[in-house]
Coordinates of C-alpha atoms and ligand atoms in Angstrom, one line a residue:
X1 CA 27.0 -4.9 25.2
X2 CA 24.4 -3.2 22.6
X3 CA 25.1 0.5 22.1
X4 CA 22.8 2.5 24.5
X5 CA 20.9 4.8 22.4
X6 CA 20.9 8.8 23.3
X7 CA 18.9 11.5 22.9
X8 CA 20.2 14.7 21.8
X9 CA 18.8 17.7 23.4
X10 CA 20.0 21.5 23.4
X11 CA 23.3 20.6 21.4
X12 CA 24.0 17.7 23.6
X13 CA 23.8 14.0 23.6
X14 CA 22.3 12.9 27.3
X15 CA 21.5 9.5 28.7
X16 CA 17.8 9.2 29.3
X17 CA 16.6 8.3 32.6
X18 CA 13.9 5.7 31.1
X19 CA 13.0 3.1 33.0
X20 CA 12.6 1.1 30.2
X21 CA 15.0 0.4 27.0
X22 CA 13.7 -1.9 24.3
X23 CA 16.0 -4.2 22.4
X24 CA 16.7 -3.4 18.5
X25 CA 17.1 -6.3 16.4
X26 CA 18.5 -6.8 13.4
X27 CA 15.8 -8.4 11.8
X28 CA 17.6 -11.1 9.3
X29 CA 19.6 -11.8 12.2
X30 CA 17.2 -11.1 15.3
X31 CA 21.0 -10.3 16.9
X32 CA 20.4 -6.8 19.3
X33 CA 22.2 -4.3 17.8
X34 CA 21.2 -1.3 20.4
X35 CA 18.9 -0.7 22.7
X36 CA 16.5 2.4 22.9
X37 CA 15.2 4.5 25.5
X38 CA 11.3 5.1 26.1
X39 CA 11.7 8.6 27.2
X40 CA 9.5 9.7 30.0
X41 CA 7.5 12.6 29.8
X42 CA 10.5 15.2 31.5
X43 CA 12.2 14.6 29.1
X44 CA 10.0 15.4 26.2
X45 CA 9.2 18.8 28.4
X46 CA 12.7 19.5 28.7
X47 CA 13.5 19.2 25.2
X48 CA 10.4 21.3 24.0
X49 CA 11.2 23.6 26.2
X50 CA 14.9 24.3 25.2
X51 CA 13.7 23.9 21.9
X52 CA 11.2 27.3 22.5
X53 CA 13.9 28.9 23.5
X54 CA 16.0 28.5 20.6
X55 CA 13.1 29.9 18.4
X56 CA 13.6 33.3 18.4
X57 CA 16.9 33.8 17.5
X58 CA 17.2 30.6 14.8
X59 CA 13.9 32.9 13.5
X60 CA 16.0 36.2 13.3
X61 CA 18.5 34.1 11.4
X62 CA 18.7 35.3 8.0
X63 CA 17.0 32.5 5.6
X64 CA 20.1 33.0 3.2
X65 CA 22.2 31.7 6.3
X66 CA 20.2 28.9 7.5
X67 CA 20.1 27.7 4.3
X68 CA 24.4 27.4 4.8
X69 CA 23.6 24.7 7.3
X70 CA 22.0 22.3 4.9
X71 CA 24.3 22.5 2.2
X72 CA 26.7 21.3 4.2
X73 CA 24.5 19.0 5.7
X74 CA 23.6 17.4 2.3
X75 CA 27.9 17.2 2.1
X76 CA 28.2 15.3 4.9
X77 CA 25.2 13.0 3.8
X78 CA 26.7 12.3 0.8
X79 CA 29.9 11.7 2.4
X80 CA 28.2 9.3 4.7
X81 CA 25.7 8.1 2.1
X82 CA 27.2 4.4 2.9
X83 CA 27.0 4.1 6.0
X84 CA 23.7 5.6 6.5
X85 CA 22.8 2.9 4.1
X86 CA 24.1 0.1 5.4
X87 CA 22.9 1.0 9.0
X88 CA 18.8 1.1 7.3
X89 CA 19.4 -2.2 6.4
X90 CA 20.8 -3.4 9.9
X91 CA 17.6 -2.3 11.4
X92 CA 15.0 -2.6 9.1
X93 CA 16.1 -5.1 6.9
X94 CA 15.7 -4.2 3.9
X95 CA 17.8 -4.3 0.6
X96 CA 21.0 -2.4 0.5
X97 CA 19.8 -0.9 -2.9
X98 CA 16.8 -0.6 -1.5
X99 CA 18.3 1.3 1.3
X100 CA 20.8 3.9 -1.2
X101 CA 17.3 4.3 -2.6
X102 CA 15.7 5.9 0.9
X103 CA 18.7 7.8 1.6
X104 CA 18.6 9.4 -1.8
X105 CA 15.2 10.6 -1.7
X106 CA 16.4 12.0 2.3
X107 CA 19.1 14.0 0.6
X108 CA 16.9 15.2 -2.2
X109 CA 14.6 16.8 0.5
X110 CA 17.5 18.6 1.6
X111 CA 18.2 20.1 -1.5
X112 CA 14.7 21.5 -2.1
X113 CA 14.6 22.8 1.4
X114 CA 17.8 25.2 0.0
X115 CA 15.3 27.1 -2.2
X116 CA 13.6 28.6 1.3
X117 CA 14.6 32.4 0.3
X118 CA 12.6 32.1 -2.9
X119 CA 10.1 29.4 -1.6
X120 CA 9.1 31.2 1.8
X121 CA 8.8 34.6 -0.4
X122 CA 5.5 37.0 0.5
X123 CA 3.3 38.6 -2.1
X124 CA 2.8 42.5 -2.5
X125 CA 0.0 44.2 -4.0
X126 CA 0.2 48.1 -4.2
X127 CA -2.8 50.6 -4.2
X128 CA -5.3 48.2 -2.9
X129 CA -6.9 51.3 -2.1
X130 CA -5.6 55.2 -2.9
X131 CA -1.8 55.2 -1.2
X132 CA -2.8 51.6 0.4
X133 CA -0.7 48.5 -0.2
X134 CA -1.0 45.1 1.5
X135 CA 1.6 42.6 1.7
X136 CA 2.0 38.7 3.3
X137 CA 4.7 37.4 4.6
X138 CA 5.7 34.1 5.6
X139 CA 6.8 33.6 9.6
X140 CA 7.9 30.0 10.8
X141 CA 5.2 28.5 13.5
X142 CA 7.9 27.6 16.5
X143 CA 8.3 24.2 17.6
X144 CA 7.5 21.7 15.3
X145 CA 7.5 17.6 16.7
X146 CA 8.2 14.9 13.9
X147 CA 6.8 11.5 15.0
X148 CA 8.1 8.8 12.1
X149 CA 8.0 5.1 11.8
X150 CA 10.0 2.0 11.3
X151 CA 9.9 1.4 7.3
X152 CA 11.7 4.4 5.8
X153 CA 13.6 5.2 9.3
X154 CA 16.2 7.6 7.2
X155 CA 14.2 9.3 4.5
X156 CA 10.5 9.8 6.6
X157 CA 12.2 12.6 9.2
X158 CA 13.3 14.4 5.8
X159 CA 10.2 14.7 4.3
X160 CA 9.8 17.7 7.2
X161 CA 12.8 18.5 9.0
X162 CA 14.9 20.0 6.2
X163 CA 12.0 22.1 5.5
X164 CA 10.8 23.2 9.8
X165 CA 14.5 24.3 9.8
X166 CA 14.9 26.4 6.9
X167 CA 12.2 28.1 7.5
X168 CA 13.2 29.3 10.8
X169 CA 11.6 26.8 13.2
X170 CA 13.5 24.4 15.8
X171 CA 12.4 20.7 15.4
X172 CA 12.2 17.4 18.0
X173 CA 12.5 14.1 16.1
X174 CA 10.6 10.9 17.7
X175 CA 12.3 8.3 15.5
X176 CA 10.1 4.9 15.5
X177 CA 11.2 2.9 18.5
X178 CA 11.7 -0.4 16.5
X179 CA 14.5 1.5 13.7
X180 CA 15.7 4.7 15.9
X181 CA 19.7 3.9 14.9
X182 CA 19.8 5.8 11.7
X183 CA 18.6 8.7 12.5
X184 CA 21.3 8.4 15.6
X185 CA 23.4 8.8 13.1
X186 CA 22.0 11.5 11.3
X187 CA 22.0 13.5 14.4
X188 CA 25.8 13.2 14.5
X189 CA 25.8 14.7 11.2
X190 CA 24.0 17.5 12.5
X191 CA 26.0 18.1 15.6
X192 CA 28.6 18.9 13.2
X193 CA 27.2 21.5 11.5
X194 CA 27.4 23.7 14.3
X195 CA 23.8 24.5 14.5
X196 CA 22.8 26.7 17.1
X197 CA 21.4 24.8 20.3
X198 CA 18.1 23.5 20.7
X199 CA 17.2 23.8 16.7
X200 CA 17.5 20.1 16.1
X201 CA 16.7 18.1 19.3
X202 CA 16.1 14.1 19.1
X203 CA 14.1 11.8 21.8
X204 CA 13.4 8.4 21.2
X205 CA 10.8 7.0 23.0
X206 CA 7.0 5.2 22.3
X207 CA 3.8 6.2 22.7
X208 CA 3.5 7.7 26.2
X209 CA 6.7 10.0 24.5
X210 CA 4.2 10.5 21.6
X211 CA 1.5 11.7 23.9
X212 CA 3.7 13.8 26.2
X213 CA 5.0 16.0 22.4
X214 CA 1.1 15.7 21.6
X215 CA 0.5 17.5 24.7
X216 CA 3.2 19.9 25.4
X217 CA 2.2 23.6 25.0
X218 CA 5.7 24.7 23.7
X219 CA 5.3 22.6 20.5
X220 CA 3.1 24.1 17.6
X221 CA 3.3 22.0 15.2
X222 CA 3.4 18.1 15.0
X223 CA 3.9 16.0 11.8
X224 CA 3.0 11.7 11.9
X225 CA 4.0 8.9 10.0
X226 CA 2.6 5.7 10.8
X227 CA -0.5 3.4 10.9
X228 CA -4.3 4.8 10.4
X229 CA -5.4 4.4 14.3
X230 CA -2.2 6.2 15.8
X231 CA -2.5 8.9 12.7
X232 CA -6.5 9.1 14.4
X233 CA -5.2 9.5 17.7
X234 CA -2.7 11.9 16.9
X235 CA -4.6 13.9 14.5
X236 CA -7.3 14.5 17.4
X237 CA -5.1 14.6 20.0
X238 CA -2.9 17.5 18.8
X239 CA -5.7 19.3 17.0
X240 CA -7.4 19.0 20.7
X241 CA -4.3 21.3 21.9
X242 CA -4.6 23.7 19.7
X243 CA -1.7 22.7 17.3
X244 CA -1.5 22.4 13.4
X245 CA -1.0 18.6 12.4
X246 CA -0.8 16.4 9.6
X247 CA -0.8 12.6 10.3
X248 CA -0.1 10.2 7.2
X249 CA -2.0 6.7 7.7
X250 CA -1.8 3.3 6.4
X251 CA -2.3 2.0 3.1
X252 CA -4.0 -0.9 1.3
X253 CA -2.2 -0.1 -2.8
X254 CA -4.6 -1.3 -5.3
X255 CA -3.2 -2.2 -9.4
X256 CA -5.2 -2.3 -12.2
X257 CA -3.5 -4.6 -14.9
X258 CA -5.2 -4.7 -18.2
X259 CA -4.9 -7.2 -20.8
X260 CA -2.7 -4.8 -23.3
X261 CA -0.2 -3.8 -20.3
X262 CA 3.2 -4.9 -21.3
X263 CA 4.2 -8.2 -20.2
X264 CA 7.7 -8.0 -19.0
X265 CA 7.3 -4.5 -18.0
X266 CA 4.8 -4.8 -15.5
X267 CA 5.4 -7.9 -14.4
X268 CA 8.6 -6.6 -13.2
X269 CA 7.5 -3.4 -11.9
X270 CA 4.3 -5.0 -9.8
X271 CA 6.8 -7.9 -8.8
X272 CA 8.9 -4.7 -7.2
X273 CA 6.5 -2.9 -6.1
X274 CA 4.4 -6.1 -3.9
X275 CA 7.6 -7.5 -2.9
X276 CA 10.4 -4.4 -2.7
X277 CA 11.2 -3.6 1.2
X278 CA 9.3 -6.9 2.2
X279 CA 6.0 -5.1 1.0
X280 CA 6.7 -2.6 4.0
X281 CA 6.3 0.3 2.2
X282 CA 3.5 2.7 2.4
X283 CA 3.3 2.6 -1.6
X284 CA 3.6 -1.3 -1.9
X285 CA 1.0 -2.5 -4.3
X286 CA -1.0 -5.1 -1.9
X287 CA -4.2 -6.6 -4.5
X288 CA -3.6 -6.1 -8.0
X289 CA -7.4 -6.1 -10.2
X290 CA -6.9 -7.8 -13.6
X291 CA -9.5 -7.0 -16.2
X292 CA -10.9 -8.8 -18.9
X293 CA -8.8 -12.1 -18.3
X294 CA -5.7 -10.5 -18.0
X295 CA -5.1 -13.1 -14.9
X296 CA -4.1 -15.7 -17.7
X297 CA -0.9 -13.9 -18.9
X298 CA 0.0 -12.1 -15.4
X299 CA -0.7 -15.0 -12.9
X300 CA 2.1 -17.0 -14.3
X301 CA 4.2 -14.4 -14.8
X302 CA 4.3 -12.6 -11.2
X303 CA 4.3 -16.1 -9.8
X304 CA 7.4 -16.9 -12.1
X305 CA 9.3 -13.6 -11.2
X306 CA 7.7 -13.4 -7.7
X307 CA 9.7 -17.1 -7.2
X308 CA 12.9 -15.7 -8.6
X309 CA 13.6 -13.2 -6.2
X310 CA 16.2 -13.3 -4.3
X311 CA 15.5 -13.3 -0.2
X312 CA 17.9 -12.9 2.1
X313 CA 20.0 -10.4 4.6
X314 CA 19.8 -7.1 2.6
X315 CA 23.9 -6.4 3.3
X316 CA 24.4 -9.2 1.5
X317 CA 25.1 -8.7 -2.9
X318 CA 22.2 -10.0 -5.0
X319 CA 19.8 -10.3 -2.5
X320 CA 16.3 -8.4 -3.2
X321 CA 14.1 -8.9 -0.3
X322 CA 15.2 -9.2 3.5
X323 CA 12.7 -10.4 6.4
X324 CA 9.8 -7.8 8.2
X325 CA 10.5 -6.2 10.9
X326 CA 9.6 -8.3 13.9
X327 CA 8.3 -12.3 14.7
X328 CA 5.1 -10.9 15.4
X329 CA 4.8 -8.9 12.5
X330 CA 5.5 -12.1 10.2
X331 CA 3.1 -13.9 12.6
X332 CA 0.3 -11.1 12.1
X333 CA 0.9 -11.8 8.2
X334 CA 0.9 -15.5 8.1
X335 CA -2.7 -15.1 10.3
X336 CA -3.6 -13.2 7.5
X337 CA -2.6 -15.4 4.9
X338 CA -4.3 -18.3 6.7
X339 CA -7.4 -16.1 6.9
X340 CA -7.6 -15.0 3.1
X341 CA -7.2 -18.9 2.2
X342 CA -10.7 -19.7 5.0
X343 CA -12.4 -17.0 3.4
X344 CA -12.4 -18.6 -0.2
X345 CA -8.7 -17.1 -1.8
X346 CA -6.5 -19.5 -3.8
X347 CA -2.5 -20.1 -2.9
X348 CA -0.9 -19.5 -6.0
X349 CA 2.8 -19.1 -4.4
X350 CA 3.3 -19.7 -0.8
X351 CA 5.9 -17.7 0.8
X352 CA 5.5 -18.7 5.1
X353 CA 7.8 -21.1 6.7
X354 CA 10.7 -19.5 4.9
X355 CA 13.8 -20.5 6.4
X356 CA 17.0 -18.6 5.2
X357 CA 20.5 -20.8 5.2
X358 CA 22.2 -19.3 7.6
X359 CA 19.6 -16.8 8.9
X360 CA 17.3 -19.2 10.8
X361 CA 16.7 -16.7 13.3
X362 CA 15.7 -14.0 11.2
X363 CA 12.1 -13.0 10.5
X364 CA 11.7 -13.8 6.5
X365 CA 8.8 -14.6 4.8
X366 CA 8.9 -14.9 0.8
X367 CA 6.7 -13.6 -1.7
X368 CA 2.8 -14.8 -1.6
X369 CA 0.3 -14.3 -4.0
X370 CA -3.1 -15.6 -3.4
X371 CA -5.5 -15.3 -6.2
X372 CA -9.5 -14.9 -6.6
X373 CA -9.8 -12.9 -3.3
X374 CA -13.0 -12.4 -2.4
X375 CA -14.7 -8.9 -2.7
X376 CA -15.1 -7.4 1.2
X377 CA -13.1 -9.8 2.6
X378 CA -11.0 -9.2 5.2
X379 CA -7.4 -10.4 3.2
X380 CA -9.3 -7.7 0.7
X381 CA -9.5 -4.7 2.7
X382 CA -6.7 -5.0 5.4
X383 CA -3.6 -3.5 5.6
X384 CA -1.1 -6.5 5.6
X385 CA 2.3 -4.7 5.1
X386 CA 4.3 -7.7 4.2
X387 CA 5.7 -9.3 0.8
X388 CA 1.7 -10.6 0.1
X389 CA -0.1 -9.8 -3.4
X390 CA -3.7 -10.5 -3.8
X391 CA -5.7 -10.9 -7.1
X392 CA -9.0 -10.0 -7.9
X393 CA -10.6 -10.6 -11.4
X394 CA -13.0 -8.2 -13.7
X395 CA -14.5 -7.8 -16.7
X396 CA -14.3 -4.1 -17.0
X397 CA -12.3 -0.8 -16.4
X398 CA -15.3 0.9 -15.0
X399 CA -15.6 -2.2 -12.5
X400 CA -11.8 -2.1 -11.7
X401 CA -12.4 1.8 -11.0
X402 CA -15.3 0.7 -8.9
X403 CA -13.1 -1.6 -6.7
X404 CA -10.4 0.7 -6.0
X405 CA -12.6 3.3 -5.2
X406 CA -14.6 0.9 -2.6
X407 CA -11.5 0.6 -0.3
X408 CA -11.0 3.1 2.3
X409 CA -7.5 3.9 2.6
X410 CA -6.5 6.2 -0.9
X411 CA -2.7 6.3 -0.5
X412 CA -1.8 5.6 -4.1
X413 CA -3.6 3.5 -7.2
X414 CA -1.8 2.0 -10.3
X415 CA -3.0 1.1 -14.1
X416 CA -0.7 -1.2 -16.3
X417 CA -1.9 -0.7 -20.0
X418 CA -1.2 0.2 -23.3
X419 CA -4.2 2.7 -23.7
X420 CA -4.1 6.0 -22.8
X421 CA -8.1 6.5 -22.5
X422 CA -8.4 3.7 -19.9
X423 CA -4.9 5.5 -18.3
X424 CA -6.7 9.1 -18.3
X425 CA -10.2 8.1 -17.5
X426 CA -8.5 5.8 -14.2
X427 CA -6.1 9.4 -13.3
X428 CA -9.1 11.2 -13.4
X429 CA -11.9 8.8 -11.0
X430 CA -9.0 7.1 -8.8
X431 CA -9.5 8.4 -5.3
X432 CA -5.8 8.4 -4.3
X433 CA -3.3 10.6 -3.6
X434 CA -0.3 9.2 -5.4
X435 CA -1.3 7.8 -8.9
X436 CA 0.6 5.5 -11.1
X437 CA 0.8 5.3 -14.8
X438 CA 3.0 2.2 -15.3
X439 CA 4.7 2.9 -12.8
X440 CA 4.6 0.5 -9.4
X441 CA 5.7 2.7 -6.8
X442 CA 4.3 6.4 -7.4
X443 CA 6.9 7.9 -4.8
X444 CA 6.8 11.8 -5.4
X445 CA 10.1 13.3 -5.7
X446 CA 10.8 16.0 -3.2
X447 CA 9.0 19.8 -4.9
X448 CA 5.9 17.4 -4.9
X449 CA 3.6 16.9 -2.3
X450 CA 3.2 13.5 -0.6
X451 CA 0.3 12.2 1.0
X452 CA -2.8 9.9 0.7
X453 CA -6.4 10.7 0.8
X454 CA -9.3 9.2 2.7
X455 CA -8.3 7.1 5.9
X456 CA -4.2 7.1 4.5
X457 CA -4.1 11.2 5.7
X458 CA -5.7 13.7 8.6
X459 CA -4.9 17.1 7.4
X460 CA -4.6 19.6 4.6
X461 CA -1.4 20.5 4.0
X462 CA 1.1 17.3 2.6
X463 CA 4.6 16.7 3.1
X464 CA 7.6 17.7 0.8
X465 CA 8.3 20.6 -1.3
X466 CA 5.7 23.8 -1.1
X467 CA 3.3 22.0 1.4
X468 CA 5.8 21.4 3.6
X469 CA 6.7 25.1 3.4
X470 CA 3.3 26.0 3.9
X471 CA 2.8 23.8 6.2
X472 CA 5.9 25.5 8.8
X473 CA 5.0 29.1 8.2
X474 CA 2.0 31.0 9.1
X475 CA 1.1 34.0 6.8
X476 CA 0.5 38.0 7.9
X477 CA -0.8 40.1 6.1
X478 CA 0.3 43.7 6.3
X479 CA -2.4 46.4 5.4
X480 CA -0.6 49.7 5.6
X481 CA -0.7 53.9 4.6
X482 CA 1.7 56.1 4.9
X483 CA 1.0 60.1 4.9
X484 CA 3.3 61.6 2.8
X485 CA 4.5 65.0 5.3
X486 CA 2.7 67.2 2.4
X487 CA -0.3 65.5 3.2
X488 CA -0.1 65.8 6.7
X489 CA -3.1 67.9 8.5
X490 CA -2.4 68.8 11.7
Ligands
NAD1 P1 3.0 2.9 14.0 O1 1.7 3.7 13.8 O2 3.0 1.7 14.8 O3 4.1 3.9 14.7 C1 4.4 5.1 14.2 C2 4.8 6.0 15.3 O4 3.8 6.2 16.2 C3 6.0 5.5 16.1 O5 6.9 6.6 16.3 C4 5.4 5.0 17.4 O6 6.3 5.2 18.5 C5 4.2 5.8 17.6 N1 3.0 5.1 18.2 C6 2.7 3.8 18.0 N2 1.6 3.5 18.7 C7 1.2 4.7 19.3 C8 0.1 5.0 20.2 N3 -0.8 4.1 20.6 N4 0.1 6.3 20.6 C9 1.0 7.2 20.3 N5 2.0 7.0 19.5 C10 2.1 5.7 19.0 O7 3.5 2.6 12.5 P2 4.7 1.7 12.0 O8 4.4 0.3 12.2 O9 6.0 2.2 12.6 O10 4.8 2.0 10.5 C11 4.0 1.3 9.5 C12 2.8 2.0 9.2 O11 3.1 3.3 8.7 C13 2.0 1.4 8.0 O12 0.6 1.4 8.4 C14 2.3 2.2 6.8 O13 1.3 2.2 5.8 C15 2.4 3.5 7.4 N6 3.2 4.5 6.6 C16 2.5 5.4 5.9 C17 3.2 6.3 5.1 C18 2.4 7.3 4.3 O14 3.1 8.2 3.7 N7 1.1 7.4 4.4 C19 4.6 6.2 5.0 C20 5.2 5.2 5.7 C21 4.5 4.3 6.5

């Protein structure tokens, strides 16, 4: 029988009492390999709840000792770095490299989140009038909700929790229904850390789960990962109640390639970046603008490396690209395909029907690239989140600019070229919120912050590094006098 997923609540793994438990598949396999509760609504109270009451003395917790638990914690990660690995692959299906990759990036978050005593310092300004000084300090905001989804199921929950904890708040993670076994996993690292109950608190559930953490009065702050209408809903729903939020959305990358990039370089780097993680990443390049004919050299060429890559299950050695995450999902993307070709695009590598010796149940695609997709169509704009590159043609940068800038998701924009003007003048008009500069996948590293702009993020404050800091304390500011006794009149 399939491993009955748990959620861990107050220091203790319990059974939920859901009436309903999805299946988790192993997607190159579509064998179960657990099955996850939708947590009811109690549940999420009961865990916010305990988690309230674990605030105020994790808060009196000297920062230099909280910070003890996540340098262990970042021992056992490191310890377990394999087998966190290898279970991101089982669910998601991605590459094992692919996978060391994600947990890499989780662990690196950890080690920021060890600077809290200098990062979560105040600032002190004497005299601000005669024998006046004023002062801020940094106080964590309570109980903070993390609500993550399927493509980065290890590394998305450490973009924030790392951070909420050191900083004195207690955390609930709502891993993404479809991948919730790794952060299982992660939880039984943290159980042996020997946090203090109800600081870390997991519950795996859907949306009615979502909406009941949304909701809840004990929770003050709630972070989202996920698609553009659920980062909407969320956004509004938890500003509704009165609670900080900052809900990362979906993402439609666009590449500029212009006819002095570097041939094997970006074809290698755009190949990874379309076709890495099955194109389910939220920084996958997804159209790619060629400018002033530079379609003759780089169609070819991504269709020559785009037809090398290896596709396969991700535990296996050599392979580069597993399947997407579910038969509808590769059904939605095929629809799409189908619709790009109606609306006027041209097949120039064909990845559906793939069938994988040996995997036959598994839910591959392999790598498409359509070219001459047509401005404002709907393979144009769309989200597809699967191993699919589109090409448009133009003559200039200033056009290319023009197209990236029409599309209205702003998670992150690339330029391949050999000219630093065109690079500067794109870094400086791009709206996005992650720019590359030959580079395919513009992934922050962890003192940066990540997020999008436009309909890819609701919020201010970003994930990662200072914003995340920022984002889990509130600031007071201290006005104060002090008579000395000489001055005293009574
Ligand atoms: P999703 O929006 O379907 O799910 C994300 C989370 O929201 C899950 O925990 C899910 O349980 C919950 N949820 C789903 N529907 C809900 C609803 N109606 N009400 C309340 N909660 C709901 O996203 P996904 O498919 O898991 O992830 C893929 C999406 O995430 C893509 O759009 C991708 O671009 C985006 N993403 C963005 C970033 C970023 O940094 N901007 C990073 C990773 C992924």
């Amino acid at each position: 029988m399939a491993e009955k997923l748990l959620n861990y609540i107050n220091g203790a793994w319990r059974e939920s009492k859901a009436t309903t438990y999805l299946n988790v598949p192993n997607p190159a396999t579509d064998e179960v390999l657990a099955t996850v509760p939708l947590s009811p609504p109690e549940e999420v109270d009961e865990a916010a709840r305990l988690a309230l009451a674990a605030f105020p003395g994790w808060r009196r917790t000297p920062a230099t000792a909280r910070i003890q638990y996540l340098f262990k914690l970042k021992m056992l990660m490191e310890e377990h770095f394999e087998d966190l690995a290898r279970s991101i692959t089982l669910e998601n299906g991605k590459a094992l490299d692919d996978a060391r990759g994600e947990m890499r990036r989780a662990i690196e978050n950890v080690e920021v989140a060890c600077g809290i005593p200098t990062m979560m310092m105040g600032d002190f300004s004497e005299d601000v009038a005669k024998g006046v000084d004023e002062y801020m300090i940094r106080q964590p905001v309570g109980v903070a909700a993390l609500i993550c989804p399927f493509n980065f199921p290890g590394m998305i929950p450490f973009w924030y929790l790392p951070y909420a904890i050191a900083c004195g708040n207690t955390v609930i993670v709502k891993p993404s229904e479809r991948c919730p076994i790794t952060m299982q996993k992660v939880f039984r690292l943290l159980e042996q850390l020997g946090l203090p109950k109800g600081v870390v608190n997991l519950v795996n559930g859907g949306p009615d789960t979502v909406n009941a953490l949304l909701d809840h009065p004990a929770i003050s702050a709630v972070t989202f990962v996920g698609s553009t209408p659920v980062a909407r809903h969320v956004y509004a729903r938890a500003a509704a109640n009165g609670k900080r939020v900052q809900a990362q959305g979906g993402a439609k990358n666009p590449i500029i390639i212009l006819p002095d990039a570097d041939v094997s370089l970006t074809t290698r780097i755009v190949t990874d970046s379309a076709f890495g993680n099955a194109g389910q990443r939220c920084l996958a390049a997804s159209l790619a603008v060629t400018v002033a004919g530079a379609e003759k050299t780089f169609i070819p060429a991504l269709a020559e490396a785009a037809s090398k890559l290896v596709v396969g299950n991700g535990l296996e050695p050599g392979v580069q690209m597993g399947p997407v995450i579910t038969p509808q999902s590769k059904a939605r993307i095929e629809s799409l395909i189908q619709k790009g070709l109606e609306e006027g695009a041209e097949m120039v590598l064909d990845g559906r029907n793939a069938s994988i010796p040996g995997h036959e149940r598994g839910y591959f695609l392999r790598p498409t690239i359509i070219a001459d997709v047509p401005p404002g169509s709907t393979i144009a704009r769309t989200e597809i989140f699967g191993p699919v590159l589109g090409i448009m043609r133009v003559e200039t940068v200033e056009e290319a600019i023009a197209l990236v800038n029409s599309g209205e998701y702003g998670n992150m924009a690339c330029i391949f070229t050999s000219s630093g003007a065109a690079a500067r003048k794109f870094r400086y008009e791009a709206e996005a919120g992650n720019i590359g500069i030959n580079i395919g996948v513009a992934a922050p590293m962890a003192f940066f912050p990540f997020s999008g702009w436009k309909n890819s993020f609701f919020g201010t404050l970003h994930a990662q590094g200072k914003h995340a800091v920022e984002f889990f304390t509130q600031t007071k500011v201290v006005v104060e006098r002090w008579l000395e006794t000489w001055e005293r009149k009574f």
